[in-house]
XYZ file of C-alpha atoms in Angstrom:
334
model
C -78.168 -31.280 12.074
C -79.288 -32.371 14.760
C -82.554 -33.567 14.999
C -85.405 -30.208 16.567
C -88.993 -30.398 17.594
C -91.419 -28.299 15.191
C -94.322 -26.750 16.231
C -96.661 -24.019 14.217
C -99.080 -22.105 16.791
C -102.350 -20.539 16.305
C -101.062 -17.308 18.095
C -97.687 -15.053 18.961
C -99.008 -16.091 22.567
C -98.701 -19.416 21.976
C -95.947 -20.031 20.231
C -93.878 -17.278 23.221
C -94.865 -20.007 26.080
C -94.500 -22.851 24.210
C -90.341 -21.675 23.814
C -90.528 -20.673 26.882
C -91.572 -23.989 28.471
C -88.396 -25.603 26.757
C -85.133 -23.940 27.482
C -83.346 -24.709 24.199
C -86.680 -23.119 22.305
C -86.102 -21.346 19.258
C -88.634 -18.947 17.656
C -88.567 -18.824 13.821
C -88.750 -16.863 10.074
C -87.211 -16.001 8.028
C -84.706 -18.480 8.612
C -82.029 -16.694 6.725
C -78.791 -16.631 9.433
C -81.459 -19.580 12.328
C -81.322 -22.277 9.134
C -77.480 -21.991 8.356
C -76.440 -22.129 11.939
C -78.829 -25.400 12.109
C -76.516 -26.537 9.607
C -73.940 -25.735 10.299
C -74.132 -26.792 14.154
C -74.441 -23.690 15.909
C -77.924 -24.180 16.955
C -79.400 -26.589 18.145
C -82.251 -26.593 19.927
C -84.814 -29.026 21.327
C -87.625 -26.985 19.539
C -88.903 -24.267 16.526
C -91.646 -22.562 16.788
C -92.213 -21.965 13.771
C -94.433 -17.731 13.927
C -94.296 -17.267 10.350
C -98.023 -15.926 9.490
C -97.711 -14.995 12.635
C -96.622 -11.896 13.036
C -97.561 -8.068 11.625
C -96.753 -7.304 8.362
C -98.171 -4.060 8.671
C -96.685 -0.735 8.672
C -98.952 1.482 9.886
C -99.168 5.023 10.741
C -99.734 6.346 14.913
C -99.951 9.628 15.806
C -97.591 10.583 12.682
C -95.341 7.511 13.367
C -95.012 5.352 12.083
C -95.092 1.140 13.349
C -93.540 -1.869 12.219
C -94.559 -5.025 12.446
C -91.693 -7.574 12.545
C -93.049 -9.549 10.253
C -92.524 -7.056 7.842
C -89.981 -8.432 5.010
C -87.243 -6.315 4.880
C -87.483 -5.784 0.926
C -90.403 -4.472 1.994
C -89.731 -2.195 4.178
C -86.251 -0.701 2.409
C -89.094 0.225 -0.465
C -91.934 2.046 1.554
C -93.214 4.976 0.201
C -92.401 6.435 4.274
C -89.406 4.771 5.307
C -87.566 6.161 1.846
C -89.516 9.774 2.580
C -88.785 10.374 6.686
C -86.087 8.210 7.284
C -84.005 7.686 4.211
C -81.678 5.621 6.247
C -82.811 2.906 7.514
C -84.658 2.389 3.262
C -80.420 2.511 2.889
C -79.333 0.903 5.424
C -81.539 -2.124 4.183
C -80.226 -2.244 0.545
C -77.330 -1.983 1.434
C -77.852 -5.930 3.540
C -77.582 -9.505 2.009
C -78.703 -9.952 -1.215
C -82.507 -9.742 -2.891
C -83.209 -13.281 -2.161
C -81.933 -12.783 1.320
C -83.500 -9.575 1.783
C -87.186 -11.210 0.475
C -86.902 -13.200 3.447
C -85.363 -11.697 6.363
C -88.380 -9.638 8.384
C -87.975 -7.200 11.284
C -87.963 -9.170 13.828
C -85.604 -11.054 12.837
C -82.956 -8.829 11.454
C -81.663 -7.485 15.126
C -81.506 -9.974 16.534
C -78.345 -11.812 13.655
C -75.306 -13.238 15.639
C -72.458 -12.223 14.518
C -70.326 -13.516 12.026
C -67.141 -14.113 13.429
C -65.512 -17.217 11.263
C -64.896 -18.813 14.923
C -68.084 -18.579 16.662
C -69.208 -19.731 13.217
C -66.667 -23.110 13.080
C -67.997 -25.313 15.617
C -64.769 -26.806 15.725
C -63.083 -24.425 17.409
C -63.170 -22.728 20.820
C -65.995 -19.594 21.592
C -66.703 -18.073 24.567
C -70.086 -16.745 22.482
C -71.374 -20.045 20.755
C -69.734 -22.294 24.010
C -69.660 -19.320 27.362
C -65.760 -21.206 29.003
C -63.532 -22.625 26.450
C -62.110 -19.097 25.764
C -62.463 -16.454 22.576
C -60.529 -17.800 19.833
C -60.062 -15.001 17.671
C -57.726 -12.815 20.430
C -54.193 -12.777 18.275
C -56.288 -14.495 15.504
C -57.611 -13.759 12.192
C -59.256 -9.952 13.174
C -60.166 -8.236 10.521
C -63.577 -7.391 11.379
C -63.629 -7.966 14.840
C -64.562 -4.467 16.926
C -62.099 -2.394 18.098
C -64.318 -0.698 21.154
C -66.695 -2.196 23.807
C -65.350 -4.946 23.615
C -63.661 -8.116 26.527
C -60.975 -10.128 26.807
C -64.621 -12.975 26.380
C -65.546 -11.666 23.232
C -64.367 -9.428 20.123
C -67.120 -9.749 17.894
C -69.267 -7.798 15.563
C -72.967 -6.942 15.330
C -74.006 -7.836 11.333
C -76.950 -5.643 11.429
C -77.326 -3.061 8.487
C -81.069 -2.169 9.884
C -80.074 -2.493 13.503
C -77.338 0.535 13.600
C -80.134 2.468 11.729
C -82.725 1.944 14.090
C -80.370 2.823 16.675
C -79.593 5.671 15.318
C -83.380 6.683 15.089
C -83.999 6.551 17.830
C -86.661 2.961 16.883
C -88.782 1.563 20.211
C -88.499 -2.185 20.291
C -91.805 -4.409 21.149
C -92.297 -7.374 22.668
C -93.609 -10.102 24.474
C -92.752 -11.818 26.527
C -94.260 -14.741 29.797
C -94.900 -11.733 31.648
C -96.781 -9.467 29.432
C -95.454 -7.303 26.854
C -92.770 -4.259 27.531
C -91.207 -1.722 25.112
C -87.874 -0.285 25.160
C -85.473 1.537 22.830
C -83.351 -0.397 20.284
C -80.573 1.458 21.269
C -80.595 -0.933 24.554
C -81.280 -3.879 23.711
C -77.855 -4.959 22.598
C -75.396 -6.088 24.867
C -71.685 -5.634 24.823
C -70.460 -9.228 25.751
C -68.696 -8.277 29.577
C -68.448 -11.372 30.876
C -71.217 -12.763 29.676
C -70.685 -12.415 25.750
C -73.787 -15.843 24.128
C -76.186 -12.585 25.861
C -76.432 -11.037 23.135
C -79.149 -9.263 23.518
C -81.442 -8.137 26.845
C -84.480 -10.467 25.652
C -85.071 -12.525 27.905
C -85.919 -16.621 26.844
C -89.274 -16.739 24.832
C -90.197 -12.817 24.780
C -90.942 -12.099 20.958
C -90.489 -8.458 18.715
C -93.719 -8.641 17.605
C -93.552 -4.525 16.304
C -90.671 -1.146 16.478
C -91.766 2.024 16.066
C -90.446 4.910 14.620
C -90.401 8.445 16.432
C -91.454 11.433 14.549
C -88.248 13.707 13.676
C -87.561 15.851 10.886
C -83.588 15.013 12.004
C -83.971 11.678 10.274
C -85.278 13.194 6.372
C -81.748 14.361 5.997
C -80.283 11.089 6.622
C -78.049 8.362 4.955
C -76.683 5.815 5.151
C -72.845 4.483 4.011
C -71.606 1.196 4.735
C -67.306 0.188 3.545
C -66.771 -3.190 3.445
C -64.275 -5.391 0.805
C -66.354 -6.091 -1.936
C -69.240 -3.676 -3.053
C -71.965 -6.373 -2.657
C -72.919 -8.923 -0.573
C -70.410 -8.440 1.942
C -70.796 -7.318 5.604
C -69.055 -3.932 6.426
C -66.114 -3.513 7.964
C -67.766 0.053 9.211
C -70.389 2.048 8.277
C -71.739 4.872 9.479
C -75.528 6.056 9.862
C -76.257 10.544 10.541
C -79.124 11.972 10.145
C -79.112 16.239 11.264
C -81.253 19.725 11.008
C -79.427 22.954 10.616
C -80.787 26.322 12.102
C -79.055 29.114 11.039
C -75.498 27.850 9.753
C -76.304 25.455 13.169
C -76.092 21.945 13.847
C -79.478 21.862 16.054
C -79.521 17.982 15.831
C -78.013 15.069 14.974
C -77.963 10.810 16.201
C -74.854 9.390 15.317
C -73.981 5.454 14.647
C -71.354 2.896 13.506
C -72.466 -0.855 12.614
C -68.955 -2.688 11.770
C -66.722 -1.905 15.411
C -68.694 -2.750 18.097
C -71.368 -5.529 20.009
C -73.869 -3.880 18.889
C -74.787 -0.875 16.499
C -72.861 1.746 18.651
C -74.517 5.171 19.208
C -72.726 8.095 18.804
C -73.323 9.807 22.015
C -69.663 11.366 22.525
C -69.698 12.998 18.840
C -73.101 12.993 19.197
C -72.655 16.032 21.927
C -69.264 18.061 20.251
C -71.328 18.999 16.805
C -74.717 19.659 18.788
C -75.101 23.486 19.152
C -71.303 24.399 15.834
C -71.846 24.953 12.646
C -70.552 22.503 10.531
C -66.609 22.391 9.420
C -64.105 20.511 8.680
C -62.493 20.902 12.260
C -65.602 20.137 14.203
C -65.702 16.472 12.234
C -63.284 15.699 12.892
C -62.956 16.096 16.942
C -66.440 15.109 16.940
C -64.691 11.788 15.598
C -61.695 11.929 17.854
C -63.810 11.791 20.605
C -66.450 8.739 20.021
C -63.169 7.083 18.966
C -60.670 7.983 22.199
C -61.439 4.797 23.391
C -61.384 2.738 20.751
C -58.588 -0.337 20.907
C -57.105 -2.451 18.345
C -56.335 -5.868 18.135
C -53.385 -7.563 16.576
C -53.626 -10.576 14.293
C -52.802 -13.141 11.921
C -54.034 -11.348 9.323
C -52.808 -7.744 10.106
C -55.313 -7.138 12.778
C -58.307 -4.225 12.855
C -55.894 -1.026 13.431
C -56.866 0.811 9.587
C -60.081 0.875 11.273
C -60.188 3.155 13.679
C -58.868 5.863 11.020
C -61.419 4.356 8.930
C -64.273 5.373 11.221
C -63.063 8.722 11.416
C -62.269 9.093 8.178
C -66.461 7.374 7.359
C -67.572 9.866 9.342
C -66.436 13.146 8.892
C -66.791 12.472 5.343
C -70.031 11.565 4.929
C -71.175 15.046 7.534
C -69.318 16.441 5.690
C -71.621 15.181 2.908
C -74.375 15.836 4.643
C -74.698 19.159 5.489
C -72.958 21.272 2.423
C -76.477 19.073 1.068
C -78.564 20.896 3.952
C -77.468 24.039 2.894
C -77.857 23.767 -0.665
C -81.316 23.077 -0.114
């Protein structure tokens, strides 16, 4: 591990100034991802700025919306009665991630900013454009079972790992940020980037910007929502494909719907093409399949030493159609 300076400011504004002043400085909250990267040599900051204790740990109501402090632990958010009743997809996504011990440490502000679990990114002996821009992507032609089928580039085919982020994107959450230039708010779905020519940039946040809160909008369709994660083993494994779905049905027609995929792209993937197909139609196997095919029309499989990831395309389609079938059946039976 590379030696670094450590600081624990008294306020979030001081923390922002401290990180902004040092190009390689990084924030530390739960540390469930950063500490691993420090040990592996993936992260090599000159300074660590500890924001533990500075971030709000409150989950509060605001005009029907739910405002979640960035310091709230994942386990506490999943256990909150309001989340379980009004946003079950979020509770389910949180509980499907990592282990209880890690959920007890991971924070709401830090979880969306975790970096990819691509084996080449985490191995400093291999070329990786995300870790060292311009060195190449070792995953191309390598081990690609867990890699992207949507939105990838020649520079990077890694996937984003957060389960919580998939649910947040589907729920149309908003992210509140404090940075050197002041405060700003952005849609959660716009927080993460596709790799393009700059895979080293995971998000649109500028250096020194700190997530302070996340707001969940007041909706009716989010009460009928769920998260399904398909993985190689039942626990403590990252998604091969995951699906977050929320919807409402009126007079037998899908009135409102939100969809997002995890495990398929460099960011949580909002399935807006599929939403357009579903909205205004009666639930049926044909409509569900048409929606899945529309969303996955541009999906591209990767070859690899492990057989590649072509299986992910039909897996994503089957998972989406199965979740839609189950949710709409439950809605009709209510």
